[in-house]
Amino acid sequence: MQATRKLRIDFRMAKQLDYNTIREIFERFQEAEAEPKGELNHTNAYTLVVAVALSAQATDKGVNKATEALFKKVETPQQMLDLGIDELTDHIKTIGLYRQKAKNVMKMSQILVDVYDGVVPNSRAALQSLPGVGRKTANVVLNMWWQQPAQAVDTHIFRVGNRSGIAPGKDVDAVERAIEDNIPADFQLHAHHWLILHGRYTCVARKPKCAACLIRDLCMFEDKNL
């Protein structure tokens, strides 16, 4: 999951779509893929937290490549502590900011062992108290593992929310609130994945694939590439 703090918006702020249009958009998303899934590989709540933390300013594909061998050895915080920071660093050295991320993962693992008996907590506040875990990471874990309708806004969701008019906002916090406010409750659980996958493969940054877009007639992006 790529970071959002260096977003460069090359389009004008979209206007807000109305409720019925947003509902139709998500009905189409649901019809196309009823159960969208995240693309970060993991085996349990702990490996998911680690994977999402590692994905900051990195791609899911790159993280999956780095963690393939790691997660065959490590599935619990104690196993990560036993592995040690040097071996962890060696596993993830292809990921950006890997040294700091390795330190955070080790600190996180120690806290999980000492404070939470090795169990990943399922509250946003508790998750955010862990080193290397911000609101976005916490929301991904809450959504993917505990099936909570939490909305983690990354660069793809920020772009789609503004371009389409589904959830316009000047920053990630505003877009997160707009998603929660604008998208009908029955689509909230999977909204995160529908939007991120749409941004990753169709509504791409430089040249959106509008001709192949299933919501192109409903989208408010003025510079559609047809």
XYZ file of C-alpha atoms in Angstrom:
226
model
C 0.000 0.000 0.000
C 1.670 3.156 -1.153
C 1.877 6.199 1.063
C -0.434 9.186 0.615
C 1.596 12.058 2.021
C 3.321 12.793 -1.319
C 0.187 12.814 -3.430
C 0.284 15.006 -6.503
C -3.191 15.721 -7.743
C -3.274 16.462 -11.482
C -7.004 16.946 -11.751
C -9.565 19.410 -10.477
C -11.534 18.577 -7.361
C -14.595 16.590 -8.376
C -18.086 17.557 -7.336
C -20.055 15.342 -4.972
C -22.190 12.625 -6.564
C -25.701 12.115 -5.249
C -26.748 9.141 -3.119
C -28.524 7.198 -5.874
C -25.572 7.476 -8.239
C -23.138 6.304 -5.569
C -25.413 3.369 -4.797
C -25.485 2.404 -8.481
C -21.674 2.605 -8.649
C -21.302 0.176 -5.784
C -23.991 -2.106 -7.127
C -21.849 -2.390 -10.258
C -18.709 -3.022 -8.244
C -20.544 -5.710 -6.287
C -21.898 -7.353 -9.417
C -18.420 -7.427 -10.960
C -16.727 -8.803 -7.811
C -18.922 -9.628 -4.845
C -16.084 -10.454 -2.429
C -13.042 -8.288 -3.252
C -9.847 -9.276 -1.463
C -6.713 -7.431 -0.417
C -3.508 -8.346 -2.212
C -1.095 -8.482 0.723
C -0.211 -12.068 1.594
C -0.627 -13.051 5.246
C -1.480 -16.064 7.386
C -3.055 -14.494 10.474
C -3.720 -11.152 12.166
C -0.086 -10.734 13.200
C 1.427 -11.330 9.765
C -1.222 -9.013 8.323
C -0.175 -6.193 10.672
C 3.459 -6.766 9.743
C 2.710 -6.850 6.019
C 0.633 -3.670 6.090
C 3.252 -1.853 8.166
C 5.910 -2.887 5.656
C 3.782 -1.698 2.746
C 4.092 2.006 3.590
C 5.754 3.695 0.584
C 6.017 0.294 -1.092
C 3.895 -1.844 -3.380
C 1.947 -4.896 -2.263
C 3.809 -6.933 -4.878
C 7.158 -5.901 -3.448
C 6.084 -6.657 0.113
C 4.737 -10.076 -0.873
C 8.039 -10.941 -2.499
C 9.956 -9.914 0.614
C 7.684 -11.703 3.079
C 7.269 -14.969 1.169
C 10.184 -16.652 2.937
C 9.764 -14.620 6.136
C 6.225 -15.805 6.832
C 7.274 -19.415 6.401
C 9.453 -18.911 9.481
C 7.434 -16.371 11.435
C 3.723 -16.356 12.318
C 3.751 -14.955 15.869
C 5.352 -12.005 17.663
C 7.523 -14.339 19.725
C 8.789 -16.079 16.617
C 9.742 -12.654 15.220
C 11.665 -11.838 18.394
C 13.397 -15.208 18.209
C 14.292 -14.552 14.561
C 16.039 -11.325 15.500
C 16.401 -7.976 13.815
C 19.404 -8.914 11.677
C 17.627 -11.784 9.937
C 14.421 -9.752 9.631
C 16.385 -6.935 8.023
C 17.906 -9.354 5.552
C 14.435 -10.619 4.559
C 12.977 -7.153 3.917
C 15.991 -5.280 2.523
C 14.337 -4.917 -0.891
C 11.591 -2.749 0.642
C 11.955 1.009 1.041
C 12.929 2.249 4.512
C 13.602 -1.350 5.492
C 15.930 -0.586 8.405
C 13.419 1.613 10.218
C 10.611 -0.787 9.387
C 12.602 -3.677 10.844
C 13.094 -1.724 14.076
C 9.384 -0.948 14.257
C 8.395 -4.572 13.643
C 10.666 -5.744 16.448
C 9.356 -3.081 18.860
C 5.784 -3.926 17.853
C 6.403 -7.613 18.426
C 7.866 -6.988 21.880
C 4.846 -4.906 22.898
C 2.459 -7.549 21.594
C 4.223 -10.176 23.699
C 4.565 -8.028 26.833
C 1.237 -6.219 26.813
C -1.174 -8.290 24.724
C 0.027 -11.853 25.416
C 1.033 -12.209 21.773
C -2.462 -11.427 20.473
C -3.071 -8.589 18.017
C -5.675 -6.223 19.546
C -8.835 -5.476 17.597
C -9.375 -1.825 18.471
C -8.103 1.085 16.402
C -6.627 2.883 19.407
C -4.698 -0.188 20.561
C -3.425 -0.896 17.066
C -2.289 2.696 16.590
C -0.321 2.500 19.822
C 2.009 -0.022 18.181
C 5.242 1.240 16.552
C 4.902 1.620 12.806
C 1.109 1.370 12.878
C -0.804 4.496 11.894
C -4.502 5.014 11.310
C -4.345 3.684 7.753
C -2.596 0.476 8.788
C -5.011 0.015 11.677
C -7.995 0.459 9.382
C -6.665 -2.108 6.907
C -6.249 -4.680 9.684
C -9.679 -3.948 11.164
C -11.258 -4.306 7.743
C -9.386 -7.310 6.399
C -9.111 -9.429 9.535
C -12.027 -8.419 11.754
C -14.431 -7.515 8.970
C -15.100 -4.036 10.309
C -16.220 -1.330 7.832
C -13.039 0.687 8.368
C -11.786 2.807 5.485
C -8.035 3.005 4.865
C -7.365 5.780 2.366
C -4.238 5.346 0.277
C -3.160 7.148 -2.880
C -5.458 5.028 -5.079
C -8.574 5.608 -2.982
C -7.773 9.313 -2.632
C -7.535 9.599 -6.418
C -10.701 7.612 -7.167
C -12.696 9.364 -4.452
C -11.883 12.777 -5.885
C -11.959 11.977 -9.583
C -15.263 10.157 -9.478
C -17.086 12.351 -6.997
C -17.765 9.400 -4.687
C -15.757 10.848 -1.827
C -14.099 14.186 -2.604
C -11.789 15.699 -0.024
C -8.655 17.826 0.249
C -6.743 15.257 2.311
C -6.931 11.602 3.326
C -8.877 12.333 6.500
C -11.525 14.228 4.541
C -11.805 11.424 1.991
C -12.121 8.836 4.777
C -14.982 10.816 6.324
C -16.608 11.253 2.920
C -16.504 7.495 2.275
C -18.122 6.839 5.641
C -20.755 9.524 5.036
C -21.533 8.984 1.353
C -21.361 5.260 0.669
C -24.474 3.270 1.666
C -24.007 1.142 4.775
C -24.526 -2.159 2.954
C -21.425 -1.460 0.824
C -19.162 -0.115 3.575
C -17.455 -3.417 4.400
C -15.994 -3.923 0.923
C -15.782 -0.263 -0.141
C -12.077 -0.075 0.710
C -11.137 -2.943 -1.589
C -13.460 -1.998 -4.433
C -11.993 1.500 -4.514
C -8.344 0.510 -4.132
C -8.556 -2.168 -6.815
C -10.376 0.211 -9.147
C -7.637 2.794 -8.626
C -4.851 0.268 -8.984
C -6.000 -1.315 -12.250
C -8.482 1.012 -13.965
C -8.480 4.565 -12.601
C -4.692 4.751 -12.715
C -2.824 7.974 -12.066
C -1.345 9.091 -15.370
C -3.682 7.669 -17.993
C -6.899 6.280 -16.535
C -8.471 3.464 -18.534
C -11.813 5.211 -18.866
C -12.897 3.248 -21.944
C -12.773 0.042 -19.894
C -14.274 1.563 -16.739
C -17.551 0.070 -15.554
C -18.639 3.364 -13.935
C -17.477 5.769 -16.671
C -21.010 7.035 -17.370
C -21.510 7.879 -13.685
C -18.057 9.265 -12.880
C -17.632 13.067 -12.653
C -14.005 13.148 -13.848
C -14.025 15.882 -16.488
C -10.936 14.729 -18.389
C -12.127 11.223 -19.235
C -9.879 9.367 -21.611
C -12.308 7.607 -23.941
